[in-house]
């Protein structure tokens, strides 16, 4: 009798095993199907990668992370009751940190450029930007373009590690032994004041803000007589945006929808004006990240 019961019990176990397995796999599958946006909304928290670059994303005098890109993202997530936790790192480590899952978005005014488009998915442009130099008072070497830097054998060119200016310097044939890389803008400006470089390059907005903050008569702003060229020979007017992992489509689309609405109604300008972003920095309304990546 016991033997018969054991056989029946074993039979029932065998019948239940496929169902248990299916339920287990289904549970795992449902958990795996949760998107980054769903996880963020469910937890009410999001980690965001920031480089300490004023005015895009930086730590102010009170230890608070702020800036053009940081405040835009705060406004976006505030509408969803999501708390933003900034993760401050060097600019050159942002993409690696995003892909490794250390944070879910890069929010630091990162420029959309072709090589980056292959490894991250950019949101649509938040602002447009040209280049400018910070130079020593009187601009003794007459540096007013990438070409002038290339043609001046003594000119040492300061750039931020991982920035889009590095590719533009290569396009302009500026020798590598005269390219000096700094981890952030504050260090680059200190390098200019310490005579380690003869010019520091960044966006017009960034350079203007850096010189204003430095309040040092020994350095000044230099407008460029000619903007640098892309590989195709076109002027390198560039566009900044948030960066997302390539699989996080719904998060990126939610951001793009919010951005389009708030560019149109003037909210973006209102948020970013205190950081030096005026109407002239607003990108064309129909311009997408894909458009810029394909330029």
PDB file of C-alpha atoms in Angstrom:
ATOM      1  CA  UNK A   1       0.000   0.000   0.000  1.00  0.00           C
ATOM      2  CA  UNK A   2       2.822   2.360   0.962  1.00  0.00           C
ATOM      3  CA  UNK A   3       4.609   1.546  -2.255  1.00  0.00           C
ATOM      4  CA  UNK A   4       1.494   2.349  -4.282  1.00  0.00           C
ATOM      5  CA  UNK A   5       1.103   5.686  -2.424  1.00  0.00           C
ATOM      6  CA  UNK A   6       4.734   6.556  -3.153  1.00  0.00           C
ATOM      7  CA  UNK A   7       4.214   5.827  -6.845  1.00  0.00           C
ATOM      8  CA  UNK A   8       1.102   8.050  -6.903  1.00  0.00           C
ATOM      9  CA  UNK A   9       2.888  10.814  -4.992  1.00  0.00           C
ATOM     10  CA  UNK A  10       5.851  10.660  -7.365  1.00  0.00           C
ATOM     11  CA  UNK A  11       3.464  10.838 -10.286  1.00  0.00           C
ATOM     12  CA  UNK A  12       1.784  13.932  -8.874  1.00  0.00           C
ATOM     13  CA  UNK A  13       5.196  15.553  -8.336  1.00  0.00           C
ATOM     14  CA  UNK A  14       6.115  14.857 -11.929  1.00  0.00           C
ATOM     15  CA  UNK A  15       2.844  16.406 -13.073  1.00  0.00           C
ATOM     16  CA  UNK A  16       3.437  19.539 -10.981  1.00  0.00           C
ATOM     17  CA  UNK A  17       7.075  20.067 -11.986  1.00  0.00           C
ATOM     18  CA  UNK A  18       6.358  21.557 -15.453  1.00  0.00           C
ATOM     19  CA  UNK A  19       3.785  23.913 -13.948  1.00  0.00           C
ATOM     20  CA  UNK A  20       6.136  25.020 -11.160  1.00  0.00           C
ATOM     21  CA  UNK A  21       8.912  25.535 -13.696  1.00  0.00           C
ATOM     22  CA  UNK A  22       6.611  27.560 -15.936  1.00  0.00           C
ATOM     23  CA  UNK A  23       5.474  29.730 -13.050  1.00  0.00           C
ATOM     24  CA  UNK A  24       9.062  30.283 -11.920  1.00  0.00           C
ATOM     25  CA  UNK A  25      10.217  31.198 -15.402  1.00  0.00           C
ATOM     26  CA  UNK A  26       7.227  33.461 -15.803  1.00  0.00           C
ATOM     27  CA  UNK A  27       8.079  35.287 -12.578  1.00  0.00           C
ATOM     28  CA  UNK A  28      11.693  35.669 -13.628  1.00  0.00           C
ATOM     29  CA  UNK A  29      10.599  36.846 -17.059  1.00  0.00           C
ATOM     30  CA  UNK A  30       8.239  39.434 -15.561  1.00  0.00           C
ATOM     31  CA  UNK A  31      11.009  40.750 -13.307  1.00  0.00           C
ATOM     32  CA  UNK A  32      13.444  40.875 -16.194  1.00  0.00           C
ATOM     33  CA  UNK A  33      10.909  42.731 -18.314  1.00  0.00           C
ATOM     34  CA  UNK A  34      10.834  45.713 -15.930  1.00  0.00           C
ATOM     35  CA  UNK A  35      12.309  48.673 -17.766  1.00  0.00           C
ATOM     36  CA  UNK A  36      14.633  51.271 -16.270  1.00  0.00           C
ATOM     37  CA  UNK A  37      11.859  53.874 -16.342  1.00  0.00           C
ATOM     38  CA  UNK A  38       9.484  51.500 -14.541  1.00  0.00           C
ATOM     39  CA  UNK A  39      12.119  50.751 -11.912  1.00  0.00           C
ATOM     40  CA  UNK A  40      12.791  54.456 -11.378  1.00  0.00           C
ATOM     41  CA  UNK A  41       9.106  55.267 -10.993  1.00  0.00           C
ATOM     42  CA  UNK A  42       8.523  52.333  -8.658  1.00  0.00           C
ATOM     43  CA  UNK A  43      11.468  53.206  -6.414  1.00  0.00           C
ATOM     44  CA  UNK A  44      11.002  56.978  -6.623  1.00  0.00           C
ATOM     45  CA  UNK A  45      14.760  57.385  -7.053  1.00  0.00           C
ATOM     46  CA  UNK A  46      17.220  57.825  -9.918  1.00  0.00           C
ATOM     47  CA  UNK A  47      21.011  58.138 -10.022  1.00  0.00           C
ATOM     48  CA  UNK A  48      22.364  60.647 -12.519  1.00  0.00           C
ATOM     49  CA  UNK A  49      25.947  61.040 -13.741  1.00  0.00           C
ATOM     50  CA  UNK A  50      27.291  64.602 -13.514  1.00  0.00           C
ATOM     51  CA  UNK A  51      30.696  66.031 -14.400  1.00  0.00           C
ATOM     52  CA  UNK A  52      31.746  69.059 -12.385  1.00  0.00           C
ATOM     53  CA  UNK A  53      31.516  71.492 -15.322  1.00  0.00           C
ATOM     54  CA  UNK A  54      29.859  74.861 -14.834  1.00  0.00           C
ATOM     55  CA  UNK A  55      27.272  75.786 -16.129  1.00  0.00           C
ATOM     56  CA  UNK A  56      25.990  72.343 -17.219  1.00  0.00           C
ATOM     57  CA  UNK A  57      26.272  70.283 -14.063  1.00  0.00           C
ATOM     58  CA  UNK A  58      28.467  71.262 -11.129  1.00  0.00           C
ATOM     59  CA  UNK A  59      28.771  71.468  -7.358  1.00  0.00           C
ATOM     60  CA  UNK A  60      28.039  74.997  -6.104  1.00  0.00           C
ATOM     61  CA  UNK A  61      29.536  76.733  -3.065  1.00  0.00           C
ATOM     62  CA  UNK A  62      26.974  75.122  -0.765  1.00  0.00           C
ATOM     63  CA  UNK A  63      27.770  71.597  -1.979  1.00  0.00           C
ATOM     64  CA  UNK A  64      24.590  71.299  -4.073  1.00  0.00           C
ATOM     65  CA  UNK A  65      24.704  69.921  -7.613  1.00  0.00           C
ATOM     66  CA  UNK A  66      23.099  72.389 -10.001  1.00  0.00           C
ATOM     67  CA  UNK A  67      23.491  73.705 -13.558  1.00  0.00           C
ATOM     68  CA  UNK A  68      21.608  73.841 -16.842  1.00  0.00           C
ATOM     69  CA  UNK A  69      21.376  70.111 -17.465  1.00  0.00           C
ATOM     70  CA  UNK A  70      20.999  69.144 -13.807  1.00  0.00           C
ATOM     71  CA  UNK A  71      18.076  71.517 -13.229  1.00  0.00           C
ATOM     72  CA  UNK A  72      16.285  70.424 -16.399  1.00  0.00           C
ATOM     73  CA  UNK A  73      16.431  66.812 -15.269  1.00  0.00           C
ATOM     74  CA  UNK A  74      15.276  67.743 -11.766  1.00  0.00           C
ATOM     75  CA  UNK A  75      12.234  69.468 -13.268  1.00  0.00           C
ATOM     76  CA  UNK A  76      11.462  66.410 -15.398  1.00  0.00           C
ATOM     77  CA  UNK A  77      11.633  63.969 -12.500  1.00  0.00           C
ATOM     78  CA  UNK A  78       9.897  66.321 -10.044  1.00  0.00           C
ATOM     79  CA  UNK A  79       6.725  65.901 -12.097  1.00  0.00           C
ATOM     80  CA  UNK A  80       7.005  62.145 -11.483  1.00  0.00           C
ATOM     81  CA  UNK A  81       7.811  62.428  -7.758  1.00  0.00           C
ATOM     82  CA  UNK A  82      11.240  60.916  -8.370  1.00  0.00           C
ATOM     83  CA  UNK A  83      14.226  62.007  -6.265  1.00  0.00           C
ATOM     84  CA  UNK A  84      17.421  62.698  -8.214  1.00  0.00           C
ATOM     85  CA  UNK A  85      20.698  61.510  -6.697  1.00  0.00           C
ATOM     86  CA  UNK A  86      23.705  63.052  -8.506  1.00  0.00           C
ATOM     87  CA  UNK A  87      26.865  60.987  -8.950  1.00  0.00           C
ATOM     88  CA  UNK A  88      29.757  63.374  -9.615  1.00  0.00           C
ATOM     89  CA  UNK A  89      32.617  61.950 -11.669  1.00  0.00           C
ATOM     90  CA  UNK A  90      35.165  63.028 -14.263  1.00  0.00           C
ATOM     91  CA  UNK A  91      33.772  63.805 -17.687  1.00  0.00           C
ATOM     92  CA  UNK A  92      35.795  61.052 -19.326  1.00  0.00           C
ATOM     93  CA  UNK A  93      34.247  58.441 -17.001  1.00  0.00           C
ATOM     94  CA  UNK A  94      30.592  59.354 -17.669  1.00  0.00           C
ATOM     95  CA  UNK A  95      29.851  57.054 -20.602  1.00  0.00           C
ATOM     96  CA  UNK A  96      31.625  54.096 -18.995  1.00  0.00           C
ATOM     97  CA  UNK A  97      29.734  54.691 -15.751  1.00  0.00           C
ATOM     98  CA  UNK A  98      26.409  54.879 -17.590  1.00  0.00           C
ATOM     99  CA  UNK A  99      27.005  51.627 -19.458  1.00  0.00           C
ATOM    100  CA  UNK A 100      28.206  49.904 -16.267  1.00  0.00           C
ATOM    101  CA  UNK A 101      24.977  50.849 -14.468  1.00  0.00           C
ATOM    102  CA  UNK A 102      26.514  53.233 -11.920  1.00  0.00           C
ATOM    103  CA  UNK A 103      23.781  55.701 -12.920  1.00  0.00           C
ATOM    104  CA  UNK A 104      20.895  55.751 -15.397  1.00  0.00           C
ATOM    105  CA  UNK A 105      21.385  59.062 -17.216  1.00  0.00           C
ATOM    106  CA  UNK A 106      24.293  61.354 -18.034  1.00  0.00           C
ATOM    107  CA  UNK A 107      23.158  64.909 -17.292  1.00  0.00           C
ATOM    108  CA  UNK A 108      26.051  67.249 -17.910  1.00  0.00           C
ATOM    109  CA  UNK A 109      25.480  69.003 -21.233  1.00  0.00           C
ATOM    110  CA  UNK A 110      27.284  66.265 -23.164  1.00  0.00           C
ATOM    111  CA  UNK A 111      27.726  67.081 -26.841  1.00  0.00           C
ATOM    112  CA  UNK A 112      26.150  64.744 -29.376  1.00  0.00           C
ATOM    113  CA  UNK A 113      28.915  63.451 -31.599  1.00  0.00           C
ATOM    114  CA  UNK A 114      29.237  60.566 -34.005  1.00  0.00           C
ATOM    115  CA  UNK A 115      31.579  58.327 -31.999  1.00  0.00           C
ATOM    116  CA  UNK A 116      29.425  58.640 -28.887  1.00  0.00           C
ATOM    117  CA  UNK A 117      26.257  57.850 -30.838  1.00  0.00           C
ATOM    118  CA  UNK A 118      27.545  54.311 -31.322  1.00  0.00           C
ATOM    119  CA  UNK A 119      27.696  53.561 -27.593  1.00  0.00           C
ATOM    120  CA  UNK A 120      24.912  55.629 -25.977  1.00  0.00           C
ATOM    121  CA  UNK A 121      21.465  56.856 -27.010  1.00  0.00           C
ATOM    122  CA  UNK A 122      21.176  60.622 -26.809  1.00  0.00           C
ATOM    123  CA  UNK A 123      18.059  62.533 -25.950  1.00  0.00           C
ATOM    124  CA  UNK A 124      17.067  65.263 -28.375  1.00  0.00           C
ATOM    125  CA  UNK A 125      19.152  68.476 -28.261  1.00  0.00           C
ATOM    126  CA  UNK A 126      18.673  70.823 -25.311  1.00  0.00           C
ATOM    127  CA  UNK A 127      20.951  73.593 -26.565  1.00  0.00           C
ATOM    128  CA  UNK A 128      23.219  74.597 -29.436  1.00  0.00           C
ATOM    129  CA  UNK A 129      26.813  75.682 -28.956  1.00  0.00           C
ATOM    130  CA  UNK A 130      29.851  77.100 -30.718  1.00  0.00           C
ATOM    131  CA  UNK A 131      33.467  77.232 -29.479  1.00  0.00           C
ATOM    132  CA  UNK A 132      35.414  80.009 -27.783  1.00  0.00           C
ATOM    133  CA  UNK A 133      38.830  80.316 -26.127  1.00  0.00           C
ATOM    134  CA  UNK A 134      40.011  81.570 -22.770  1.00  0.00           C
ATOM    135  CA  UNK A 135      43.437  83.173 -23.316  1.00  0.00           C
ATOM    136  CA  UNK A 136      45.961  85.298 -21.483  1.00  0.00           C
ATOM    137  CA  UNK A 137      45.331  89.038 -21.325  1.00  0.00           C
ATOM    138  CA  UNK A 138      45.927  90.633 -24.693  1.00  0.00           C
ATOM    139  CA  UNK A 139      45.968  87.220 -26.395  1.00  0.00           C
ATOM    140  CA  UNK A 140      49.744  87.449 -27.039  1.00  0.00           C
ATOM    141  CA  UNK A 141      49.807  84.556 -29.529  1.00  0.00           C
ATOM    142  CA  UNK A 142      46.773  85.825 -31.436  1.00  0.00           C
ATOM    143  CA  UNK A 143      44.780  82.605 -30.960  1.00  0.00           C
ATOM    144  CA  UNK A 144      41.358  83.112 -32.542  1.00  0.00           C
ATOM    145  CA  UNK A 145      40.762  79.770 -34.289  1.00  0.00           C
ATOM    146  CA  UNK A 146      41.868  76.162 -34.263  1.00  0.00           C
ATOM    147  CA  UNK A 147      43.843  76.982 -37.397  1.00  0.00           C
ATOM    148  CA  UNK A 148      45.751  79.730 -35.596  1.00  0.00           C
ATOM    149  CA  UNK A 149      46.615  77.290 -32.786  1.00  0.00           C
ATOM    150  CA  UNK A 150      47.884  74.761 -35.326  1.00  0.00           C
ATOM    151  CA  UNK A 151      50.002  77.411 -37.089  1.00  0.00           C
ATOM    152  CA  UNK A 152      51.545  78.771 -33.874  1.00  0.00           C
ATOM    153  CA  UNK A 153      54.402  76.391 -32.997  1.00  0.00           C
ATOM    154  CA  UNK A 154      54.525  77.556 -29.370  1.00  0.00           C
ATOM    155  CA  UNK A 155      50.782  77.374 -28.662  1.00  0.00           C
ATOM    156  CA  UNK A 156      49.731  74.814 -26.054  1.00  0.00           C
ATOM    157  CA  UNK A 157      46.054  73.948 -26.318  1.00  0.00           C
ATOM    158  CA  UNK A 158      44.056  73.094 -23.182  1.00  0.00           C
ATOM    159  CA  UNK A 159      41.042  70.765 -23.448  1.00  0.00           C
ATOM    160  CA  UNK A 160      38.862  68.746 -21.082  1.00  0.00           C
ATOM    161  CA  UNK A 161      39.485  64.991 -21.133  1.00  0.00           C
ATOM    162  CA  UNK A 162      36.771  63.185 -23.084  1.00  0.00           C
ATOM    163  CA  UNK A 163      35.389  66.390 -24.625  1.00  0.00           C
ATOM    164  CA  UNK A 164      34.282  66.864 -28.229  1.00  0.00           C
ATOM    165  CA  UNK A 165      37.033  69.433 -28.755  1.00  0.00           C
ATOM    166  CA  UNK A 166      39.623  66.646 -28.893  1.00  0.00           C
ATOM    167  CA  UNK A 167      38.213  65.334 -32.185  1.00  0.00           C
ATOM    168  CA  UNK A 168      38.000  68.887 -33.547  1.00  0.00           C
ATOM    169  CA  UNK A 169      41.653  69.485 -32.642  1.00  0.00           C
ATOM    170  CA  UNK A 170      42.568  66.314 -34.537  1.00  0.00           C
ATOM    171  CA  UNK A 171      40.579  67.535 -37.561  1.00  0.00           C
ATOM    172  CA  UNK A 172      42.542  70.799 -37.420  1.00  0.00           C
ATOM    173  CA  UNK A 173      45.861  68.897 -37.298  1.00  0.00           C
ATOM    174  CA  UNK A 174      46.922  70.409 -33.987  1.00  0.00           C
ATOM    175  CA  UNK A 175      49.927  68.294 -32.923  1.00  0.00           C
ATOM    176  CA  UNK A 176      49.213  65.952 -30.016  1.00  0.00           C
ATOM    177  CA  UNK A 177      52.325  67.092 -28.169  1.00  0.00           C
ATOM    178  CA  UNK A 178      50.721  70.547 -27.918  1.00  0.00           C
ATOM    179  CA  UNK A 179      47.351  69.227 -26.729  1.00  0.00           C
ATOM    180  CA  UNK A 180      47.081  69.331 -22.942  1.00  0.00           C
ATOM    181  CA  UNK A 181      44.187  67.429 -21.356  1.00  0.00           C
ATOM    182  CA  UNK A 182      42.644  68.371 -18.013  1.00  0.00           C
ATOM    183  CA  UNK A 183      40.113  66.387 -15.952  1.00  0.00           C
ATOM    184  CA  UNK A 184      37.715  69.340 -15.673  1.00  0.00           C
ATOM    185  CA  UNK A 185      37.294  72.988 -16.594  1.00  0.00           C
ATOM    186  CA  UNK A 186      38.382  74.379 -13.231  1.00  0.00           C
ATOM    187  CA  UNK A 187      41.711  72.568 -13.555  1.00  0.00           C
ATOM    188  CA  UNK A 188      42.071  73.750 -17.157  1.00  0.00           C
ATOM    189  CA  UNK A 189      41.521  77.380 -16.164  1.00  0.00           C
ATOM    190  CA  UNK A 190      44.038  76.985 -13.356  1.00  0.00           C
ATOM    191  CA  UNK A 191      46.452  75.572 -15.952  1.00  0.00           C
ATOM    192  CA  UNK A 192      45.975  78.676 -18.104  1.00  0.00           C
ATOM    193  CA  UNK A 193      46.655  80.969 -15.163  1.00  0.00           C
ATOM    194  CA  UNK A 194      49.735  78.902 -14.233  1.00  0.00           C
ATOM    195  CA  UNK A 195      51.114  79.189 -17.798  1.00  0.00           C
ATOM    196  CA  UNK A 196      50.734  75.464 -18.540  1.00  0.00           C
ATOM    197  CA  UNK A 197      48.699  76.284 -21.657  1.00  0.00           C
ATOM    198  CA  UNK A 198      48.122  79.328 -23.874  1.00  0.00           C
ATOM    199  CA  UNK A 199      44.421  78.753 -24.545  1.00  0.00           C
ATOM    200  CA  UNK A 200      41.578  76.722 -23.100  1.00  0.00           C
ATOM    201  CA  UNK A 201      38.761  75.736 -25.439  1.00  0.00           C
ATOM    202  CA  UNK A 202      35.146  74.965 -24.615  1.00  0.00           C
ATOM    203  CA  UNK A 203      31.702  76.198 -25.611  1.00  0.00           C
ATOM    204  CA  UNK A 204      30.963  79.922 -25.694  1.00  0.00           C
ATOM    205  CA  UNK A 205      28.703  79.501 -22.664  1.00  0.00           C
ATOM    206  CA  UNK A 206      31.243  77.502 -20.679  1.00  0.00           C
ATOM    207  CA  UNK A 207      34.149  79.871 -21.366  1.00  0.00           C
ATOM    208  CA  UNK A 208      32.073  82.958 -20.584  1.00  0.00           C
ATOM    209  CA  UNK A 209      30.997  81.497 -17.259  1.00  0.00           C
ATOM    210  CA  UNK A 210      34.517  80.339 -16.393  1.00  0.00           C
ATOM    211  CA  UNK A 211      36.039  83.776 -17.022  1.00  0.00           C
ATOM    212  CA  UNK A 212      33.291  85.498 -15.052  1.00  0.00           C
ATOM    213  CA  UNK A 213      33.879  83.170 -12.105  1.00  0.00           C
ATOM    214  CA  UNK A 214      37.652  83.540 -12.282  1.00  0.00           C
ATOM    215  CA  UNK A 215      37.396  87.357 -12.169  1.00  0.00           C
ATOM    216  CA  UNK A 216      41.086  87.480 -13.065  1.00  0.00           C
ATOM    217  CA  UNK A 217      42.286  90.345 -15.285  1.00  0.00           C
ATOM    218  CA  UNK A 218      45.175  88.150 -16.457  1.00  0.00           C
ATOM    219  CA  UNK A 219      42.805  86.036 -18.594  1.00  0.00           C
ATOM    220  CA  UNK A 220      40.135  86.989 -21.109  1.00  0.00           C
ATOM    221  CA  UNK A 221      37.538  85.699 -23.547  1.00  0.00           C
ATOM    222  CA  UNK A 222      38.498  85.224 -27.212  1.00  0.00           C
ATOM    223  CA  UNK A 223      35.748  84.919 -29.820  1.00  0.00           C
ATOM    224  CA  UNK A 224      36.688  82.706 -32.741  1.00  0.00           C
ATOM    225  CA  UNK A 225      36.999  84.229 -36.186  1.00  0.00           C
ATOM    226  CA  UNK A 226      36.279  80.780 -37.609  1.00  0.00           C
ATOM    227  CA  UNK A 227      34.533  77.828 -36.003  1.00  0.00           C
ATOM    228  CA  UNK A 228      36.317  74.448 -36.132  1.00  0.00           C
ATOM    229  CA  UNK A 229      35.360  72.016 -38.873  1.00  0.00           C
ATOM    230  CA  UNK A 230      33.987  68.512 -38.719  1.00  0.00           C
ATOM    231  CA  UNK A 231      35.527  65.699 -40.770  1.00  0.00           C
ATOM    232  CA  UNK A 232      33.119  66.560 -43.554  1.00  0.00           C
ATOM    233  CA  UNK A 233      34.378  70.141 -43.567  1.00  0.00           C
ATOM    234  CA  UNK A 234      31.191  71.658 -42.107  1.00  0.00           C
ATOM    235  CA  UNK A 235      31.313  74.241 -39.256  1.00  0.00           C
ATOM    236  CA  UNK A 236      31.078  72.348 -35.998  1.00  0.00           C
ATOM    237  CA  UNK A 237      28.015  73.949 -34.457  1.00  0.00           C
ATOM    238  CA  UNK A 238      27.209  71.385 -31.834  1.00  0.00           C
ATOM    239  CA  UNK A 239      24.305  70.292 -29.712  1.00  0.00           C
ATOM    240  CA  UNK A 240      24.177  69.122 -26.108  1.00  0.00           C
ATOM    241  CA  UNK A 241      21.842  66.503 -24.687  1.00  0.00           C
ATOM    242  CA  UNK A 242      21.202  63.880 -22.026  1.00  0.00           C
ATOM    243  CA  UNK A 243      22.722  60.450 -22.653  1.00  0.00           C
ATOM    244  CA  UNK A 244      20.953  57.147 -21.979  1.00  0.00           C
ATOM    245  CA  UNK A 245      21.796  53.483 -22.338  1.00  0.00           C
ATOM    246  CA  UNK A 246      20.762  52.242 -25.757  1.00  0.00           C
ATOM    247  CA  UNK A 247      18.201  49.775 -24.346  1.00  0.00           C
ATOM    248  CA  UNK A 248      16.409  52.398 -22.244  1.00  0.00           C
ATOM    249  CA  UNK A 249      14.072  53.472 -25.024  1.00  0.00           C
ATOM    250  CA  UNK A 250      11.040  54.315 -22.890  1.00  0.00           C
ATOM    251  CA  UNK A 251      13.087  56.493 -20.523  1.00  0.00           C
ATOM    252  CA  UNK A 252      14.594  58.400 -23.441  1.00  0.00           C
ATOM    253  CA  UNK A 253      11.222  58.806 -25.154  1.00  0.00           C
ATOM    254  CA  UNK A 254       9.613  60.085 -21.944  1.00  0.00           C
ATOM    255  CA  UNK A 255      12.411  62.647 -21.624  1.00  0.00           C
ATOM    256  CA  UNK A 256      12.133  63.692 -25.282  1.00  0.00           C
ATOM    257  CA  UNK A 257       8.387  64.218 -24.934  1.00  0.00           C
ATOM    258  CA  UNK A 258       8.856  66.393 -21.838  1.00  0.00           C
ATOM    259  CA  UNK A 259      11.700  68.333 -23.467  1.00  0.00           C
ATOM    260  CA  UNK A 260       9.737  69.099 -26.669  1.00  0.00           C
ATOM    261  CA  UNK A 261       6.761  70.385 -24.692  1.00  0.00           C
ATOM    262  CA  UNK A 262       8.875  72.571 -22.430  1.00  0.00           C
ATOM    263  CA  UNK A 263      11.099  73.932 -25.187  1.00  0.00           C
ATOM    264  CA  UNK A 264       7.907  75.055 -26.951  1.00  0.00           C
ATOM    265  CA  UNK A 265       6.289  76.684 -23.914  1.00  0.00           C
ATOM    266  CA  UNK A 266       9.451  78.499 -22.760  1.00  0.00           C
ATOM    267  CA  UNK A 267      10.004  76.510 -19.564  1.00  0.00           C
ATOM    268  CA  UNK A 268      13.426  75.282 -20.696  1.00  0.00           C
ATOM    269  CA  UNK A 269      14.618  78.850 -21.304  1.00  0.00           C
ATOM    270  CA  UNK A 270      13.254  79.953 -17.925  1.00  0.00           C
ATOM    271  CA  UNK A 271      15.134  77.146 -16.144  1.00  0.00           C
ATOM    272  CA  UNK A 272      18.416  77.612 -18.023  1.00  0.00           C
ATOM    273  CA  UNK A 273      18.666  81.427 -18.329  1.00  0.00           C
ATOM    274  CA  UNK A 274      20.312  81.808 -14.898  1.00  0.00           C
ATOM    275  CA  UNK A 275      23.162  79.662 -16.241  1.00  0.00           C
ATOM    276  CA  UNK A 276      23.765  81.845 -19.303  1.00  0.00           C
ATOM    277  CA  UNK A 277      21.502  80.084 -21.817  1.00  0.00           C
ATOM    278  CA  UNK A 278      19.458  82.576 -23.823  1.00  0.00           C
ATOM    279  CA  UNK A 279      17.089  82.227 -26.754  1.00  0.00           C
ATOM    280  CA  UNK A 280      20.083  82.034 -29.117  1.00  0.00           C
ATOM    281  CA  UNK A 281      21.045  78.670 -27.614  1.00  0.00           C
ATOM    282  CA  UNK A 282      17.667  77.021 -28.285  1.00  0.00           C
ATOM    283  CA  UNK A 283      18.032  74.301 -30.965  1.00  0.00           C
ATOM    284  CA  UNK A 284      15.697  74.063 -33.985  1.00  0.00           C
ATOM    285  CA  UNK A 285      12.368  72.600 -32.860  1.00  0.00           C
ATOM    286  CA  UNK A 286      12.424  69.725 -35.350  1.00  0.00           C
ATOM    287  CA  UNK A 287      16.056  68.688 -34.766  1.00  0.00           C
ATOM    288  CA  UNK A 288      16.495  65.200 -33.289  1.00  0.00           C
ATOM    289  CA  UNK A 289      19.463  63.384 -31.810  1.00  0.00           C
ATOM    290  CA  UNK A 290      19.405  61.047 -34.802  1.00  0.00           C
ATOM    291  CA  UNK A 291      19.731  64.045 -37.126  1.00  0.00           C
ATOM    292  CA  UNK A 292      22.811  65.259 -35.277  1.00  0.00           C
ATOM    293  CA  UNK A 293      24.343  61.774 -35.065  1.00  0.00           C
ATOM    294  CA  UNK A 294      24.007  61.427 -38.852  1.00  0.00           C
ATOM    295  CA  UNK A 295      25.600  64.792 -39.677  1.00  0.00           C
TER     296      UNK A 295
END
